[in-house]
Short mmCIF file of C-alpha atoms and ligand atoms in Angstrom, two decimals:
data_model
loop_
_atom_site.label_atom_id
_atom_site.label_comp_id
_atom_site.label_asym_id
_atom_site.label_seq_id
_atom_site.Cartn_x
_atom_site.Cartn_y
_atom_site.Cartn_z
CA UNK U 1 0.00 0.00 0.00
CA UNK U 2 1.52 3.57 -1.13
CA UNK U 3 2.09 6.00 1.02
CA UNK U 4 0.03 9.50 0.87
CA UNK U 5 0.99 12.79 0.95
CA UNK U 6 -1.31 16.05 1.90
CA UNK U 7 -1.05 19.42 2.15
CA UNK U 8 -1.91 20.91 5.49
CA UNK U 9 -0.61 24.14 7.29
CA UNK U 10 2.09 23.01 9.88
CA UNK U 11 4.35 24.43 12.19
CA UNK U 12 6.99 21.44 12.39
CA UNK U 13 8.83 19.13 10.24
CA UNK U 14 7.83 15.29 10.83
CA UNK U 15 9.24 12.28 9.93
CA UNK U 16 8.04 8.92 10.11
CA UNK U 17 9.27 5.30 10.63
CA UNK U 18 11.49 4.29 7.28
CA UNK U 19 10.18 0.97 8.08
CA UNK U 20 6.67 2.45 7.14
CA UNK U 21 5.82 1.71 3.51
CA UNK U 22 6.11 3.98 0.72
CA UNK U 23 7.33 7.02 3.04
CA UNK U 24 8.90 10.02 0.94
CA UNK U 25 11.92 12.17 2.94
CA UNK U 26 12.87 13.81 0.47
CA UNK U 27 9.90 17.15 0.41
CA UNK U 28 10.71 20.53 -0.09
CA UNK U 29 9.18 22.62 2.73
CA UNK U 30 9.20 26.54 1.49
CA UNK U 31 9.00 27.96 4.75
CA UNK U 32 5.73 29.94 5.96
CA UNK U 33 3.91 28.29 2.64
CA UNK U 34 1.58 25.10 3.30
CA UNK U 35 3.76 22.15 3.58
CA UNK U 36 3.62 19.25 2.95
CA UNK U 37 3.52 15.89 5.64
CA UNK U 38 3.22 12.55 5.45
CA UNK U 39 0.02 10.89 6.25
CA UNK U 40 0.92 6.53 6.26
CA UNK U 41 -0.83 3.61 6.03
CA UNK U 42 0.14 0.51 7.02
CA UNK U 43 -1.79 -3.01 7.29
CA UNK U 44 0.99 -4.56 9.59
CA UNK U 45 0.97 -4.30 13.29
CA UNK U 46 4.91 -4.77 13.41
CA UNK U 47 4.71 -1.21 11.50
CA UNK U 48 2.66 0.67 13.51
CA UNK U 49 4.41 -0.92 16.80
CA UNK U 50 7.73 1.10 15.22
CA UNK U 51 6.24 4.06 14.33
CA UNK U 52 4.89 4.34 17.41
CA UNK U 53 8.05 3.47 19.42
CA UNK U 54 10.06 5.90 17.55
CA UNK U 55 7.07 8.72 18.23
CA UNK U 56 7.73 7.42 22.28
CA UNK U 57 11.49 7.99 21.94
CA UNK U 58 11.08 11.34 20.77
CA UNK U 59 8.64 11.85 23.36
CA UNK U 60 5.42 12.55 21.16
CA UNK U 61 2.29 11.82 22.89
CA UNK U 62 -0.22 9.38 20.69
CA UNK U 63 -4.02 9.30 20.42
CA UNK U 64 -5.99 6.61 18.39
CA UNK U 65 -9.19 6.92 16.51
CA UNK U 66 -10.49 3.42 16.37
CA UNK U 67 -12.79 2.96 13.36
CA UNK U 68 -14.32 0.68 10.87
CA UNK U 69 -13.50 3.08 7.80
CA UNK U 70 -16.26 4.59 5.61
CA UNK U 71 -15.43 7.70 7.62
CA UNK U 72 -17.84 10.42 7.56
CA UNK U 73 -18.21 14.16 9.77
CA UNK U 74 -18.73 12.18 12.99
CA UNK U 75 -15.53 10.04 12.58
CA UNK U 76 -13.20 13.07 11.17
CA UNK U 77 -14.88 15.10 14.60
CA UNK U 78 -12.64 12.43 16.24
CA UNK U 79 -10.01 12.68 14.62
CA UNK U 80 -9.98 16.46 15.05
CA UNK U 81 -10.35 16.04 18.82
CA UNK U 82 -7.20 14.12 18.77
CA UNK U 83 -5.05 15.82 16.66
CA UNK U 84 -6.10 18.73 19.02
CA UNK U 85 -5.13 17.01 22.19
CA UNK U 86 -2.22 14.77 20.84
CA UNK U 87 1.24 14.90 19.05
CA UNK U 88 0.78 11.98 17.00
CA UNK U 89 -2.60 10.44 15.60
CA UNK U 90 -3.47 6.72 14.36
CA UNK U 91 -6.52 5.90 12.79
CA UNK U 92 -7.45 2.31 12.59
CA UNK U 93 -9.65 1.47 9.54
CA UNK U 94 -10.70 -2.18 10.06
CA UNK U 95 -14.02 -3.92 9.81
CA UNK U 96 -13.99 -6.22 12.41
CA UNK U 97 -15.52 -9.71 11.81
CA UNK U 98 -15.86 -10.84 15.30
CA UNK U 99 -18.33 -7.57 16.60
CA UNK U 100 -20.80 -8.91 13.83
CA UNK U 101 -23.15 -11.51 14.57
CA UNK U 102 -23.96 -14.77 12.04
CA UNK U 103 -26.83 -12.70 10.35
CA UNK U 104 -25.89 -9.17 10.14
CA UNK U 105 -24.46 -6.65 7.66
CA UNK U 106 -20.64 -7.66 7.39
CA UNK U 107 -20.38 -8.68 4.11
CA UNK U 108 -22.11 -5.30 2.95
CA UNK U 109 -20.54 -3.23 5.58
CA UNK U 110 -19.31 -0.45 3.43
CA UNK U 111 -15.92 0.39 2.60
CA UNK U 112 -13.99 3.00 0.82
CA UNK U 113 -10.11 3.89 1.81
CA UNK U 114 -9.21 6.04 -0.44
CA UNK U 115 -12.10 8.29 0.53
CA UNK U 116 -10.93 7.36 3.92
CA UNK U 117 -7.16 8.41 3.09
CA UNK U 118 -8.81 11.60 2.10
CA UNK U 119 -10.51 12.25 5.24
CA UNK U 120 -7.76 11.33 7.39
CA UNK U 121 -5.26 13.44 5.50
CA UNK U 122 -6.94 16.39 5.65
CA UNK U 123 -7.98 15.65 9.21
CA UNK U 124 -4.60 15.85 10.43
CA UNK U 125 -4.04 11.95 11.29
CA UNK U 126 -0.22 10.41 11.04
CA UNK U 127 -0.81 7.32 10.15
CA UNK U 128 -4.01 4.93 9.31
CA UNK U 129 -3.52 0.95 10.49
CA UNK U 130 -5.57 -0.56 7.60
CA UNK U 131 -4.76 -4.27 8.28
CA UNK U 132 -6.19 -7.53 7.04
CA UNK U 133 -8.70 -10.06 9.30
CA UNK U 134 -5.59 -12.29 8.69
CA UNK U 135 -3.54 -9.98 10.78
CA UNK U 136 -5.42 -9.53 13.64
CA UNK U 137 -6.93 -12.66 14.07
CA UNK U 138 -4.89 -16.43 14.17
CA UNK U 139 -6.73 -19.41 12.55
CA UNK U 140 -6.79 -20.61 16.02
CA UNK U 141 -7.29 -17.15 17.60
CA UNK U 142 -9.55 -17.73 21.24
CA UNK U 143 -9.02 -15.09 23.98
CA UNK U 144 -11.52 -13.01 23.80
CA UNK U 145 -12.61 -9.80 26.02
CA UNK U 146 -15.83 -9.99 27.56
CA UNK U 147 -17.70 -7.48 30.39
CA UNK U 148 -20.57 -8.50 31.83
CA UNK U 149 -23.93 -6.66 32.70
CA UNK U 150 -23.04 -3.74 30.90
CA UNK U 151 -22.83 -5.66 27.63
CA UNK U 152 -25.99 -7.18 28.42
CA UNK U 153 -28.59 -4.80 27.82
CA UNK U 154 -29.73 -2.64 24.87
CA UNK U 155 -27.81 -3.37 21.97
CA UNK U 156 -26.50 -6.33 23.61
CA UNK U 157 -30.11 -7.85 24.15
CA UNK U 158 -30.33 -8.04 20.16
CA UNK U 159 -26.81 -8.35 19.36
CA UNK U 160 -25.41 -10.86 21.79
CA UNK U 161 -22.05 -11.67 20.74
CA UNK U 162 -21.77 -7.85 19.74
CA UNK U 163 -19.79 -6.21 22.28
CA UNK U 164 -17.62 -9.23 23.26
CA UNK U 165 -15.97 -8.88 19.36
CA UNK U 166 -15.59 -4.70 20.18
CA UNK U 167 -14.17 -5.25 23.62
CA UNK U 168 -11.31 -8.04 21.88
CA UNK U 169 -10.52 -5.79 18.72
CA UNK U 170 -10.38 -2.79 20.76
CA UNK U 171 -8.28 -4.33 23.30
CA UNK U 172 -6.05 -5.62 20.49
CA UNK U 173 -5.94 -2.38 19.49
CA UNK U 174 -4.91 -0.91 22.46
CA UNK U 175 -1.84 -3.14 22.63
CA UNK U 176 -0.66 -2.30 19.49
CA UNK U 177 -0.80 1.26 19.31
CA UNK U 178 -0.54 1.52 23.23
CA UNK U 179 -2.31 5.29 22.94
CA UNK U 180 -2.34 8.10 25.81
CA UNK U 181 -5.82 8.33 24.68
CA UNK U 182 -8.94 7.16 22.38
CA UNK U 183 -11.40 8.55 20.92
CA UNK U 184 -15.09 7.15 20.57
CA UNK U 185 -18.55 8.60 19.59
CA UNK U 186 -21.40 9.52 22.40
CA UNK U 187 -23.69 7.69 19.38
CA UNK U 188 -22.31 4.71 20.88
CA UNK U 189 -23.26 5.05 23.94
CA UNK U 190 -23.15 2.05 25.46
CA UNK U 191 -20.04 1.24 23.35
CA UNK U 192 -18.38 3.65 25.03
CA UNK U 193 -19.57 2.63 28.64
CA UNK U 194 -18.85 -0.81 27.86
CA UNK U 195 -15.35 0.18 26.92
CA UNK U 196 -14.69 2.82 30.19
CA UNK U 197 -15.64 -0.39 32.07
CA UNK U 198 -12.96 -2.52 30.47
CA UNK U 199 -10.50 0.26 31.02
CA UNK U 200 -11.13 0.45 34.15
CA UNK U 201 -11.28 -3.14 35.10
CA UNK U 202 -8.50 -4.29 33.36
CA UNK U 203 -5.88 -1.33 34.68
CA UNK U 204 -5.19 0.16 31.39
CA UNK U 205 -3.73 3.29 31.18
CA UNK U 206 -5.56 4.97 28.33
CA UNK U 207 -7.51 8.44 28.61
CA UNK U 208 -11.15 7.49 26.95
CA UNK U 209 -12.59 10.32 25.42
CA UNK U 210 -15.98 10.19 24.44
CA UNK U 211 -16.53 12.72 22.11
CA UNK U 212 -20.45 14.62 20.95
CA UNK U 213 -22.89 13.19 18.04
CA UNK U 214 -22.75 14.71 14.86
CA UNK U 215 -25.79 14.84 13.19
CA UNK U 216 -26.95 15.76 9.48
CA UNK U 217 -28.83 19.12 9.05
CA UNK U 218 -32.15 17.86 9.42
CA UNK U 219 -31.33 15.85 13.02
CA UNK U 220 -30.12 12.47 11.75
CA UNK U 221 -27.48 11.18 13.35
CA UNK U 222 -24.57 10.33 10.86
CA UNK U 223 -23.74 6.82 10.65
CA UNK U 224 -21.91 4.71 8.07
CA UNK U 225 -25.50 2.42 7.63
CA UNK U 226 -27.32 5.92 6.67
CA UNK U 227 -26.31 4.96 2.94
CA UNK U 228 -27.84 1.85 3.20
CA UNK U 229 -31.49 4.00 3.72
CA UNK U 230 -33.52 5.03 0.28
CA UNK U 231 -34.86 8.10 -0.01
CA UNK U 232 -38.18 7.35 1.53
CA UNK U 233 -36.48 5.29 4.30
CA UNK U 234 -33.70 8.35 4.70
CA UNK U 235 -37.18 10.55 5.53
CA UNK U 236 -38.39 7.94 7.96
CA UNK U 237 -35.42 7.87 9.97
CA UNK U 238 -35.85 11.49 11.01
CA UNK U 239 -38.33 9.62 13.91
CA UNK U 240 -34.93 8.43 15.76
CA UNK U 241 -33.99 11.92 15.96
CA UNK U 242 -37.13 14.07 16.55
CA UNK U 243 -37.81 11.28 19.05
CA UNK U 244 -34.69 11.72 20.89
CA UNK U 245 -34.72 15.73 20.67
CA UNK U 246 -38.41 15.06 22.29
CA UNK U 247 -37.74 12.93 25.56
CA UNK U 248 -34.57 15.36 25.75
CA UNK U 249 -37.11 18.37 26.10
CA UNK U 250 -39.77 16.71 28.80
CA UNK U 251 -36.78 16.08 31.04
CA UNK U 252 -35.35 19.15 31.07
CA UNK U 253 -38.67 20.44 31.21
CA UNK U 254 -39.11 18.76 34.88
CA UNK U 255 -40.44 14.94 33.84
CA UNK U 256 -38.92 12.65 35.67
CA UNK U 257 -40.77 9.63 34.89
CA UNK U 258 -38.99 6.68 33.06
CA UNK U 259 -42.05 5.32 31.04
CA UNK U 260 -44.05 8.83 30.66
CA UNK U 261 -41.06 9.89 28.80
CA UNK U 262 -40.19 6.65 26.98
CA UNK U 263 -44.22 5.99 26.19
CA UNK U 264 -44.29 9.51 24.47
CA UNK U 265 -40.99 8.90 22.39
CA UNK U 266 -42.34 5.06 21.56
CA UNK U 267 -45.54 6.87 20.18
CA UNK U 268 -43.57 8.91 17.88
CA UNK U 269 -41.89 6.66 16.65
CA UNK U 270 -44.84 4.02 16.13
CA UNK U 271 -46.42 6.57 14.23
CA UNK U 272 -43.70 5.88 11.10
CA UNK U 273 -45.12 3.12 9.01
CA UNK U 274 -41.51 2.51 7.93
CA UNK U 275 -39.68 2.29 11.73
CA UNK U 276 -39.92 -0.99 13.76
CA UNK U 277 -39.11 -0.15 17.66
CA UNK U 278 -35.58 -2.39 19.33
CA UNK U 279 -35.66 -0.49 22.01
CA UNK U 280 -36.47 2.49 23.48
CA UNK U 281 -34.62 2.60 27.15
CA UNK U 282 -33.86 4.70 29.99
CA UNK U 283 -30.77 3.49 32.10
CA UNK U 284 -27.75 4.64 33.83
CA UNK U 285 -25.18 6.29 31.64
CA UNK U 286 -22.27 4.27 33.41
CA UNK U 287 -23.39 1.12 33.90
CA UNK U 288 -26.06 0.14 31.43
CA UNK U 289 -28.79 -0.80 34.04
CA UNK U 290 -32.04 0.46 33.61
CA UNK U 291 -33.65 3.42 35.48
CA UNK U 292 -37.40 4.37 36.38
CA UNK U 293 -36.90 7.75 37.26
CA UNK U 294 -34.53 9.70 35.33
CA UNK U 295 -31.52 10.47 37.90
CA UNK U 296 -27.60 10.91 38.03
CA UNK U 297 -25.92 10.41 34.47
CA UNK U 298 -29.17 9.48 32.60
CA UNK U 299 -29.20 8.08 29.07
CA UNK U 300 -32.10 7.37 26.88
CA UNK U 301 -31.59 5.25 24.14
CA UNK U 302 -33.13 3.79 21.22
CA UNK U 303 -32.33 1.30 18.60
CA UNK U 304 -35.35 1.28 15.50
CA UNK U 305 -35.26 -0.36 12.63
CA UNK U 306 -36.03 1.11 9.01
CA UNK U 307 -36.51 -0.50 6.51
CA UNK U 308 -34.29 -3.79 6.98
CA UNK U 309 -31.60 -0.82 8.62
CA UNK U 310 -31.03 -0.48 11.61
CA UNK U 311 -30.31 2.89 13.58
CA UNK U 312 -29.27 3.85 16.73
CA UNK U 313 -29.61 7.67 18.61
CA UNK U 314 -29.60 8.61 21.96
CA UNK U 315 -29.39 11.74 24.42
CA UNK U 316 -27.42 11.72 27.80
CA UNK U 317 -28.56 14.05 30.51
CA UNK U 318 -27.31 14.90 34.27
CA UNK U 319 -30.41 15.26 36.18
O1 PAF N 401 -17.48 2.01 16.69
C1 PAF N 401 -16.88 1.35 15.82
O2 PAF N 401 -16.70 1.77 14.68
C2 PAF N 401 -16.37 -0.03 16.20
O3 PAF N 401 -17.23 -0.69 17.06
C3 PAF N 401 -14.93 -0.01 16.79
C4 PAF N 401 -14.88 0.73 18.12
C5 PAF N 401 -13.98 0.64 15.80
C6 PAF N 401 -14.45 -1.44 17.03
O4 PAF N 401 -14.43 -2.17 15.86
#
């Protein structure tokens, strides 16, 4: 895989690894003008393990932007956030088998690095890890990651074996890059609770930064599975959102009620022809349980199908 090269305005000179592939040394920087870096990509975990040793020695700090590529504004808000807050920034781009279950969407997931090259580039990012399922996973791989009661409800109810493949390939993750910190979307909200709780139970020292949901104009959150929606299906999914912005108003607005609030959003969203309710939960932010009154770190959640798609959106509150 070639290396890339993008313009962006910067203040230092960098070099990378010259074990990375397909590195160039040899720019001209005209000082003051737009210069240009290197942005690499590498599928081999021995690669980025250099790069990011070499970073270390010159005592560069590293974040990571864990991903499954088709990157859109939510993913590059990410990767902003940690070129912000870190020296060095690795994307991972890798649709991982193991976080899909026997009859979901991973043979249609879609994929497109060079758009993703683009993104990252112009983002900022150092390097993208773009390897293989070969590479990260043995013929014989079995150790797997696995948290329990926070996994379990929500998305895990439908999805089963869902967040034991995330918690494995993020884990994995974290040993090769070894980041100061990652970077995950709030649209994931349990996601990223199920990850803070691995973190924390396992004693690893990585910052997790959960970062806001980006949404489309019209309220929809953005999602690599919108493309999958037609254009009357791409309508009907506004329900997640207006849904969402609703329950978010009655509790600020003094409900505190788990079902008046959920009952009203369910209704909404019942009235779509086109949307078919997963769930639509209150629980604790932290730890996944549910909640009947809305209190502490509150998030409301709700997984609806459209179409044969399905969409997640939520809204977390401190009450
Ligand atoms: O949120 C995602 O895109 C994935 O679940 C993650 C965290 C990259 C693990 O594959």
């Amino acid at each position: 895989m070639p290396g890339l090269f993008y313009f962006k305005r910067y203040a230092e000179s960098r070099t990378a690894h010259p074990c990375l592939i397909g590195g160039c040394r040899d720019r001209e920087e005209k000082p003051g003008a737009e210069r240009r870096i290197i942005m690499e990509i590498t599928g081999s975990i021995s690669e980025v393990r250099a790069q990011v040793k070499e970073w270390r020695k010159q005592g560069l700090t590293v974040g990571l932007v864990p991903t499954m590529g088709y990157l859109h504004e939510g993913h590059k808000s990410l990767i902003d956030r940690a070129v912000a807050e870190n020296d060095r920034v690795v994307v991972s781009d890798f649709v991982n088998p193991i976080q899909f279950g026997v009859n979901e969407d991973l043979a249609t997931y879609p994929r497109d690095i060079e758009a993703d090259k683009r993104l990252c580039g112009e983002a900022g990012a150092d390097l993208i890890f773009h390897p293989e399922a070969e590479e990260m996973y043995a013929p014989d791989f079995s150790t797997y990651v696995e948290t329990e009661k926070v996994s379990k409800g929500l998305c895990g109810r439908t999805r089963p074996t869902h967040f034991r493949g995330v918690c494995t390939v993020v884990c994995k993750l974290f040993h090769i890059v070894m980041p100061d910190r990652a970077y995950f979307g709030q649209k994931d909200a349990q996601q990223l609770a199920v990850i803070r709780r691995m973190v924390r139970d396992l004693d690893m020292d990585i910052q997790i930064v959960g970062c806001p949901i980006i949404r489309e104009a019209d309220g929809l959150a953005k999602s690599s599975r919108n493309t999958y929606l037609n254009k009357e299906e791409r309508k009907a999914a506004l329900v997640l959102s207006r849904a969402v912005f609703y329950g978010e108003s009655m509790i600020k607005n003094g409900e505190r009620d788990a079902e008046a609030v959920l009952e009203a959003m369910r209704g909404l969203i019942e009235a779509e022809p086109l949307a078919r309710i997963d769930y639509v939960e209150m629980v604790d932010a932290d730890s996944i349980q549910p909640l009947a009154r809305a209190a502490g770190r509150v998030l409301v959640a709700v997984a609806v199908y459209i179409g044969r798609t399905r969409l997640i959106d939520n809204f977390i509150l401190e009450v």
